[in-house]
Amino acid sequence: MLKGVVLGMSALLFVGVLAVALRPAPTDPPRQAPTAGNGLDESDLQGRRGAMVDQVVFTREADVGRVTGLIEAGSHQVFTQGISSPTVFNRLRDSLHTAYDLSYGTSSELTINPVGPELAGGELNPFHVPAIREALNRLIDRRYIAEEIFGGLAVPRYLPLSTAFPDYARLADVARELELRYAHDPEAATQVIHREMEGLGARFEQGQWWYRDEPVRLRVLIRTEDERRRIGDYIANLMEDLGFAVERRYRTAEEASRLWIASDPRAGHWHLYTGSWITIVIQRDQAEGFNFYYTHRGRAEPLWQAYEPVPEFDELADRLQRRDYATWEERQAMMARALELSLEDSVRIWLVDQLNASARAANVEVAVDLAGGLSGSALWPYTLRYTDRVGGEMVFGTPGILTEPWNPVAGSNWIFDQMLIRATQDPVVMPDPFTGLYLPQRLTAAEVTVQEGVPVERTLDWLSVDQAESIAVPEEAWIDWDAEAGRFITAGEKHPDGITARTRVRVTYDPTLFEQRWHDGTRFSLADFVLPWILTFERADEQSRLFDIAHLPVFEAFQRHFRGWRIVAEDPLVIEIYSDQIYPDAETIVAARAPTATPWHTLTLGILAEQRGELAFSSNKADRLQVDWMSLVAGPSLPVLERHLREARERGTRLYPEVLGEWLDDGEIATRYAALADWHAERDHFWIGNGPFQLHSVHPVAGSLVLRRFADFPDPADKWLRFTTPMVPELTLDGPMVVESARVAIGPVGNGPLAAGGGEGREEAEFQLSVTFEGEPYPQEAIEQVQYLLFDGRGELARRGQAEARGEGRWRIGLSAETLATLGVGANSLELAVTSRRVALPAFASHVFATVPPGGMEEAR
């Protein structure tokens, strides 16, 4: 059994205390949320639809040191890049003209090249050996990185679990044990590295490693734009101290991506890379992280294809990605084992979780995601506003614009490109920026049916959940695709004996859905929902001209759980989706299943261009065919797409008539192509969406881009303004510093040191927890649980249990004499994890106390 251990105070207080210390200064505008926004009357929003501002101009600005000055000068109102520099943060905090919002979803890690043992040029790659990669966990001082490099705006991270997301609190005892097992111990790490290097045939002479009479050389790929430059230098220094020759390769994001993502790792362009990831929404379930970060199924790039986890880890990662477990207890056991195996594998060394600040002018408000910050927020285009007026223009500074091509199939995945793209789209469900639970945007209802015993819970009342002994997939449901015939294959055809699924999701769309319009003025149709589904299958079919080998790993993972979908009704639109994949939250199941629309006429142009081998949706296929990676907004793709539009308009092109024919008549086809031609003639791009902003103009050379409010957006402007300040619990834990440990007998079986509960017998120590928000007691009904973990002086978990509620914002933990007796004499730690229903971030507090022998308290005086 894994044992719990004491984690350092900085990590425990990351959410609970650090967030309090960095709360916006008193000079910031008030954070309450009247319907129309601060300082606005209801009349200001009368009849206003969509965005609260008229225009947003994005300009390239990568120097975070200029942020405060540019906002103070009035040239910029918002910056998209999260700020983790203590110097810049302090300047931002102290300015009278700026404000900021905090987020917790960014992490830094060390990406490792695992191929070998020799690279293509015959050089030795030490990191082919898992034990050497594993030893790096003990070599690196994460606390130094968090406190010295990030100035306290980060906390140590050891695991592929964010310390700020729910799974970390759920698995707190497992996490603590692993964090102690891999604590900073450079001597132990050095011993392992020396043993394994000698096993590879290397020799250590005069402080230097040699292999075949050449120094063992490591290439450290170091990002230059942020604190990762200092992290890279720190890692390079450690490697040099171990006796390796080190080449430091300093690169920007685009330069580095050509090496660590685009190149074959066997070429040996790099050994270690200073990576970073941002989670744009709160992940309430991180089970699929193992599959993404450690197996070839994570991504199609060459690095991922070089991953070779041990069979047990590979199988666990795959099962967790599919949620192949029967009970919550089985899931937790699988997660615990996968965490152990991830550290033994260590193709990634997790370093820190960062605290990022999104900068804005003091008179600007916007809903920011607690994980993804401003750049990851799904609600930013719906909530961006001045506090004293409606309308107007804002200027955003962003480190990158059009970093990679935009297309709706396999275009840019860069965070700042995606931020702009999200403004032009309107999803059918929206993530709550504080809890990660999904809310309906274009759905009126969702019914989730799960197989009996499957662990799925519902939190919100806009959807329903029920159970069934068996869920049969209807024979007419579409489950596969016949590329040659251009039609879907039904479940009855593929499985004549029938097939079942673990889940069925029935979603009902807004009854006005087909009255809504795309940005070019054309109305929605069912073809906008069906064509993207066809493309999913076409791109995985080797007989199709749209086949893309880079799409296969994702499609194969999808195919392992997909069991079919069908259109139940068209007015209003009702769709059923069948799948064996589950998530703990029913809201997430709906978000993962509900089909979304893509304008069929713009998608058609891309399909025609790829079918003729002129452009490609994905970078992988573009490289293989030596053609341009398709972009609908800029560059050499535009003349190609323009030519296909002329031809499609002349011919009345209708793709896949066997399926789409019933929803596309000649009138709609002509109307769509004519509207798209007019749109392109006016704006010189083909990017059409249905979000609160439309892409007005693109200026790649100048490094700017303009979004304008979409006047025909269907929703009132104040629909999402209720999201302002997240109610992150603030904790104060009080209790005795010294406790007398009586010599008492331990209770019978069931009352051992790991038994859950408050303790048996007479209580000898009492601890009081205060839970507040902005000085007021935290509502008791908003607290999901207050869990405590009691650790003895050896760092072993002695007891865990639940605190006792004693009124609004007050909780109590009582430890019995029997419990105290199990601790022995010495220092102990009581740690609390508080989970709220208002925010998904767990809050932590810790109290250290000493147990002394009977009479020891008197003697100490």
PDB file of N, CA and C in Angstrom, residues 462-523:
ATOM      1  N   TRP A 462     -29.683  21.000 -15.746  1.00  0.00           N
ATOM      2  CA  TRP A 462     -30.125  21.199 -17.129  1.00  0.00           C
ATOM      3  C   TRP A 462     -30.099  19.892 -17.926  1.00  0.00           C
ATOM      4  N   LEU A 463     -29.542  18.840 -17.340  1.00  0.00           N
ATOM      5  CA  LEU A 463     -29.516  17.540 -17.989  1.00  0.00           C
ATOM      6  C   LEU A 463     -29.987  16.477 -17.013  1.00  0.00           C
ATOM      7  N   SER A 464     -30.260  15.290 -17.515  1.00  0.00           N
ATOM      8  CA  SER A 464     -30.714  14.191 -16.670  1.00  0.00           C
ATOM      9  C   SER A 464     -29.802  12.991 -16.863  1.00  0.00           C
ATOM     10  N   VAL A 465     -29.773  12.125 -15.859  1.00  0.00           N
ATOM     11  CA  VAL A 465     -28.989  10.891 -15.918  1.00  0.00           C
ATOM     12  C   VAL A 465     -29.849   9.747 -15.401  1.00  0.00           C
ATOM     13  N   ASP A 466     -29.909   8.668 -16.157  1.00  0.00           N
ATOM     14  CA  ASP A 466     -30.565   7.454 -15.651  1.00  0.00           C
ATOM     15  C   ASP A 466     -29.728   6.248 -16.041  1.00  0.00           C
ATOM     16  N   GLN A 467     -30.101   5.091 -15.526  1.00  0.00           N
ATOM     17  CA  GLN A 467     -29.346   3.866 -15.756  1.00  0.00           C
ATOM     18  C   GLN A 467     -30.219   2.831 -16.442  1.00  0.00           C
ATOM     19  N   ALA A 468     -29.577   1.960 -17.187  1.00  0.00           N
ATOM     20  CA  ALA A 468     -30.283   0.876 -17.866  1.00  0.00           C
ATOM     21  C   ALA A 468     -29.443  -0.383 -17.756  1.00  0.00           C
ATOM     22  N   GLU A 469     -30.118  -1.508 -17.663  1.00  0.00           N
ATOM     23  CA  GLU A 469     -29.399  -2.779 -17.568  1.00  0.00           C
ATOM     24  C   GLU A 469     -28.566  -3.020 -18.814  1.00  0.00           C
ATOM     25  N   SER A 470     -29.130  -2.645 -19.966  1.00  0.00           N
ATOM     26  CA  SER A 470     -28.416  -2.795 -21.232  1.00  0.00           C
ATOM     27  C   SER A 470     -28.854  -1.676 -22.165  1.00  0.00           C
ATOM     28  N   ILE A 471     -27.907  -1.152 -22.968  1.00  0.00           N
ATOM     29  CA  ILE A 471     -28.214  -0.070 -23.913  1.00  0.00           C
ATOM     30  C   ILE A 471     -27.946  -0.601 -25.312  1.00  0.00           C
ATOM     31  N   ALA A 472     -28.995  -0.916 -26.027  1.00  0.00           N
ATOM     32  CA  ALA A 472     -28.863  -1.447 -27.391  1.00  0.00           C
ATOM     33  C   ALA A 472     -28.732  -0.299 -28.379  1.00  0.00           C
ATOM     34  N   VAL A 473     -27.797  -0.437 -29.300  1.00  0.00           N
ATOM     35  CA  VAL A 473     -27.624   0.561 -30.351  1.00  0.00           C
ATOM     36  C   VAL A 473     -28.637   0.279 -31.452  1.00  0.00           C
ATOM     37  N   PRO A 474     -29.456   1.269 -31.854  1.00  0.00           N
ATOM     38  CA  PRO A 474     -30.449   1.025 -32.913  1.00  0.00           C
ATOM     39  C   PRO A 474     -29.790   0.599 -34.213  1.00  0.00           C
ATOM     40  N   GLU A 475     -30.449  -0.278 -34.951  1.00  0.00           N
ATOM     41  CA  GLU A 475     -29.890  -0.793 -36.201  1.00  0.00           C
ATOM     42  C   GLU A 475     -29.608   0.313 -37.200  1.00  0.00           C
ATOM     43  N   GLU A 476     -30.423   1.395 -37.187  1.00  0.00           N
ATOM     44  CA  GLU A 476     -30.267   2.457 -38.186  1.00  0.00           C
ATOM     45  C   GLU A 476     -29.203   3.489 -37.817  1.00  0.00           C
ATOM     46  N   ALA A 477     -28.599   3.369 -36.634  1.00  0.00           N
ATOM     47  CA  ALA A 477     -27.561   4.322 -36.235  1.00  0.00           C
ATOM     48  C   ALA A 477     -26.353   4.211 -37.152  1.00  0.00           C
ATOM     49  N   TRP A 478     -25.744   5.342 -37.468  1.00  0.00           N
ATOM     50  CA  TRP A 478     -24.535   5.368 -38.297  1.00  0.00           C
ATOM     51  C   TRP A 478     -23.325   5.023 -37.429  1.00  0.00           C
ATOM     52  N   ILE A 479     -22.558   4.040 -37.860  1.00  0.00           N
ATOM     53  CA  ILE A 479     -21.415   3.615 -37.056  1.00  0.00           C
ATOM     54  C   ILE A 479     -20.109   3.603 -37.840  1.00  0.00           C
ATOM     55  N   ASP A 480     -20.182   3.576 -39.171  1.00  0.00           N
ATOM     56  CA  ASP A 480     -18.960   3.544 -39.991  1.00  0.00           C
ATOM     57  C   ASP A 480     -19.261   4.205 -41.325  1.00  0.00           C
ATOM     58  N   TRP A 481     -18.279   4.182 -42.242  1.00  0.00           N
ATOM     59  CA  TRP A 481     -18.397   4.913 -43.501  1.00  0.00           C
ATOM     60  C   TRP A 481     -17.864   4.080 -44.651  1.00  0.00           C
ATOM     61  N   ASP A 482     -18.589   4.102 -45.746  1.00  0.00           N
ATOM     62  CA  ASP A 482     -18.166   3.440 -46.987  1.00  0.00           C
ATOM     63  C   ASP A 482     -17.704   4.540 -47.939  1.00  0.00           C
ATOM     64  N   ALA A 483     -16.396   4.726 -48.036  1.00  0.00           N
ATOM     65  CA  ALA A 483     -15.862   5.823 -48.844  1.00  0.00           C
ATOM     66  C   ALA A 483     -16.159   5.622 -50.328  1.00  0.00           C
ATOM     67  N   GLU A 484     -16.122   4.385 -50.785  1.00  0.00           N
ATOM     68  CA  GLU A 484     -16.362   4.118 -52.213  1.00  0.00           C
ATOM     69  C   GLU A 484     -17.792   4.449 -52.603  1.00  0.00           C
ATOM     70  N   ALA A 485     -18.750   4.069 -51.759  1.00  0.00           N
ATOM     71  CA  ALA A 485     -20.160   4.333 -52.052  1.00  0.00           C
ATOM     72  C   ALA A 485     -20.597   5.717 -51.596  1.00  0.00           C
ATOM     73  N   GLY A 486     -19.786   6.353 -50.743  1.00  0.00           N
ATOM     74  CA  GLY A 486     -20.130   7.682 -50.247  1.00  0.00           C
ATOM     75  C   GLY A 486     -21.338   7.684 -49.341  1.00  0.00           C
ATOM     76  N   ARG A 487     -21.405   6.713 -48.436  1.00  0.00           N
ATOM     77  CA  ARG A 487     -22.547   6.641 -47.525  1.00  0.00           C
ATOM     78  C   ARG A 487     -22.114   6.067 -46.181  1.00  0.00           C
ATOM     79  N   PHE A 488     -22.930   6.329 -45.151  1.00  0.00           N
ATOM     80  CA  PHE A 488     -22.681   5.752 -43.839  1.00  0.00           C
ATOM     81  C   PHE A 488     -23.085   4.282 -43.812  1.00  0.00           C
ATOM     82  N   ILE A 489     -22.377   3.522 -42.980  1.00  0.00           N
ATOM     83  CA  ILE A 489     -22.713   2.129 -42.704  1.00  0.00           C
ATOM     84  C   ILE A 489     -23.459   2.092 -41.379  1.00  0.00           C
ATOM     85  N   THR A 490     -24.576   1.398 -41.339  1.00  0.00           N
ATOM     86  CA  THR A 490     -25.385   1.367 -40.124  1.00  0.00           C
ATOM     87  C   THR A 490     -24.890   0.291 -39.160  1.00  0.00           C
ATOM     88  N   ALA A 491     -25.314   0.439 -37.900  1.00  0.00           N
ATOM     89  CA  ALA A 491     -24.957  -0.549 -36.883  1.00  0.00           C
ATOM     90  C   ALA A 491     -25.525  -1.923 -37.246  1.00  0.00           C
ATOM     91  N   GLY A 492     -26.724  -1.937 -37.854  1.00  0.00           N
ATOM     92  CA  GLY A 492     -27.320  -3.210 -38.253  1.00  0.00           C
ATOM     93  C   GLY A 492     -26.520  -3.913 -39.327  1.00  0.00           C
ATOM     94  N   GLU A 493     -25.939  -3.123 -40.250  1.00  0.00           N
ATOM     95  CA  GLU A 493     -25.123  -3.731 -41.302  1.00  0.00           C
ATOM     96  C   GLU A 493     -23.806  -4.264 -40.751  1.00  0.00           C
ATOM     97  N   LYS A 494     -23.186  -3.508 -39.883  1.00  0.00           N
ATOM     98  CA  LYS A 494     -21.873  -3.890 -39.380  1.00  0.00           C
ATOM     99  C   LYS A 494     -21.972  -4.950 -38.294  1.00  0.00           C
ATOM    100  N   HIS A 495     -23.040  -4.914 -37.514  1.00  0.00           N
ATOM    101  CA  HIS A 495     -23.217  -5.866 -36.407  1.00  0.00           C
ATOM    102  C   HIS A 495     -24.610  -6.484 -36.509  1.00  0.00           C
ATOM    103  N   PRO A 496     -24.795  -7.433 -37.405  1.00  0.00           N
ATOM    104  CA  PRO A 496     -26.132  -8.017 -37.606  1.00  0.00           C
ATOM    105  C   PRO A 496     -26.715  -8.670 -36.357  1.00  0.00           C
ATOM    106  N   ASP A 497     -25.859  -9.095 -35.438  1.00  0.00           N
ATOM    107  CA  ASP A 497     -26.348  -9.703 -34.202  1.00  0.00           C
ATOM    108  C   ASP A 497     -26.617  -8.672 -33.107  1.00  0.00           C
ATOM    109  N   GLY A 498     -26.435  -7.408 -33.450  1.00  0.00           N
ATOM    110  CA  GLY A 498     -26.690  -6.348 -32.479  1.00  0.00           C
ATOM    111  C   GLY A 498     -25.430  -5.933 -31.738  1.00  0.00           C
ATOM    112  N   ILE A 499     -25.460  -4.743 -31.178  1.00  0.00           N
ATOM    113  CA  ILE A 499     -24.334  -4.213 -30.419  1.00  0.00           C
ATOM    114  C   ILE A 499     -24.885  -3.330 -29.307  1.00  0.00           C
ATOM    115  N   THR A 500     -24.193  -3.302 -28.183  1.00  0.00           N
ATOM    116  CA  THR A 500     -24.611  -2.476 -27.049  1.00  0.00           C
ATOM    117  C   THR A 500     -23.546  -1.421 -26.766  1.00  0.00           C
ATOM    118  N   ALA A 501     -23.916  -0.462 -25.934  1.00  0.00           N
ATOM    119  CA  ALA A 501     -23.002   0.616 -25.546  1.00  0.00           C
ATOM    120  C   ALA A 501     -23.135   0.862 -24.056  1.00  0.00           C
ATOM    121  N   ARG A 502     -22.084   1.459 -23.475  1.00  0.00           N
ATOM    122  CA  ARG A 502     -22.141   1.800 -22.046  1.00  0.00           C
ATOM    123  C   ARG A 502     -22.909   3.098 -21.804  1.00  0.00           C
ATOM    124  N   THR A 503     -22.976   3.970 -22.828  1.00  0.00           N
ATOM    125  CA  THR A 503     -23.686   5.238 -22.661  1.00  0.00           C
ATOM    126  C   THR A 503     -24.497   5.573 -23.902  1.00  0.00           C
ATOM    127  N   ARG A 504     -25.603   6.274 -23.663  1.00  0.00           N
ATOM    128  CA  ARG A 504     -26.383   6.889 -24.730  1.00  0.00           C
ATOM    129  C   ARG A 504     -26.630   8.343 -24.327  1.00  0.00           C
ATOM    130  N   VAL A 505     -26.346   9.256 -25.230  1.00  0.00           N
ATOM    131  CA  VAL A 505     -26.588  10.672 -24.977  1.00  0.00           C
ATOM    132  C   VAL A 505     -27.584  11.175 -26.013  1.00  0.00           C
ATOM    133  N   ARG A 506     -28.683  11.723 -25.546  1.00  0.00           N
ATOM    134  CA  ARG A 506     -29.663  12.334 -26.452  1.00  0.00           C
ATOM    135  C   ARG A 506     -29.663  13.838 -26.198  1.00  0.00           C
ATOM    136  N   VAL A 507     -29.309  14.613 -27.217  1.00  0.00           N
ATOM    137  CA  VAL A 507     -29.245  16.067 -27.074  1.00  0.00           C
ATOM    138  C   VAL A 507     -30.320  16.712 -27.930  1.00  0.00           C
ATOM    139  N   THR A 508     -30.992  17.700 -27.342  1.00  0.00           N
ATOM    140  CA  THR A 508     -32.019  18.468 -28.043  1.00  0.00           C
ATOM    141  C   THR A 508     -31.519  19.895 -28.213  1.00  0.00           C
ATOM    142  N   TYR A 509     -31.486  20.359 -29.444  1.00  0.00           N
ATOM    143  CA  TYR A 509     -30.948  21.673 -29.750  1.00  0.00           C
ATOM    144  C   TYR A 509     -32.032  22.749 -29.642  1.00  0.00           C
ATOM    145  N   ASP A 510     -31.570  23.991 -29.574  1.00  0.00           N
ATOM    146  CA  ASP A 510     -32.444  25.156 -29.541  1.00  0.00           C
ATOM    147  C   ASP A 510     -33.416  25.098 -30.728  1.00  0.00           C
ATOM    148  N   PRO A 511     -34.717  25.296 -30.483  1.00  0.00           N
ATOM    149  CA  PRO A 511     -35.687  25.214 -31.596  1.00  0.00           C
ATOM    150  C   PRO A 511     -35.469  26.273 -32.672  1.00  0.00           C
ATOM    151  N   THR A 512     -34.743  27.345 -32.340  1.00  0.00           N
ATOM    152  CA  THR A 512     -34.468  28.382 -33.345  1.00  0.00           C
ATOM    153  C   THR A 512     -33.137  28.149 -34.056  1.00  0.00           C
ATOM    154  N   LEU A 513     -32.536  26.973 -33.875  1.00  0.00           N
ATOM    155  CA  LEU A 513     -31.193  26.703 -34.399  1.00  0.00           C
ATOM    156  C   LEU A 513     -31.094  27.012 -35.889  1.00  0.00           C
ATOM    157  N   PHE A 514     -32.049  26.559 -36.673  1.00  0.00           N
ATOM    158  CA  PHE A 514     -31.938  26.705 -38.123  1.00  0.00           C
ATOM    159  C   PHE A 514     -32.428  28.060 -38.618  1.00  0.00           C
ATOM    160  N   GLU A 515     -32.782  28.941 -37.685  1.00  0.00           N
ATOM    161  CA  GLU A 515     -33.042  30.339 -38.033  1.00  0.00           C
ATOM    162  C   GLU A 515     -31.792  31.193 -37.825  1.00  0.00           C
ATOM    163  N   GLN A 516     -30.790  30.624 -37.121  1.00  0.00           N
ATOM    164  CA  GLN A 516     -29.572  31.371 -36.868  1.00  0.00           C
ATOM    165  C   GLN A 516     -28.707  31.411 -38.121  1.00  0.00           C
ATOM    166  N   ARG A 517     -27.759  32.378 -38.110  1.00  0.00           N
ATOM    167  CA  ARG A 517     -27.004  32.653 -39.331  1.00  0.00           C
ATOM    168  C   ARG A 517     -25.491  32.554 -39.100  1.00  0.00           C
ATOM    169  N   TRP A 518     -24.814  32.155 -40.170  1.00  0.00           N
ATOM    170  CA  TRP A 518     -23.367  32.261 -40.212  1.00  0.00           C
ATOM    171  C   TRP A 518     -22.986  33.716 -40.458  1.00  0.00           C
ATOM    172  N   HIS A 519     -21.728  34.015 -40.278  1.00  0.00           N
ATOM    173  CA  HIS A 519     -21.286  35.410 -40.420  1.00  0.00           C
ATOM    174  C   HIS A 519     -21.535  35.979 -41.814  1.00  0.00           C
ATOM    175  N   ASP A 520     -21.614  35.114 -42.836  1.00  0.00           N
ATOM    176  CA  ASP A 520     -21.869  35.623 -44.192  1.00  0.00           C
ATOM    177  C   ASP A 520     -23.349  35.802 -44.476  1.00  0.00           C
ATOM    178  N   GLY A 521     -24.194  35.613 -43.441  1.00  0.00           N
ATOM    179  CA  GLY A 521     -25.623  35.848 -43.587  1.00  0.00           C
ATOM    180  C   GLY A 521     -26.443  34.641 -43.951  1.00  0.00           C
ATOM    181  N   THR A 522     -25.827  33.509 -44.277  1.00  0.00           N
ATOM    182  CA  THR A 522     -26.576  32.308 -44.643  1.00  0.00           C
ATOM    183  C   THR A 522     -27.047  31.568 -43.393  1.00  0.00           C
ATOM    184  N   ARG A 523     -28.142  30.827 -43.550  1.00  0.00           N
ATOM    185  CA  ARG A 523     -28.730  30.111 -42.420  1.00  0.00           C
ATOM    186  C   ARG A 523     -28.073  28.743 -42.222  1.00  0.00           C
TER     187      ARG A 523
END
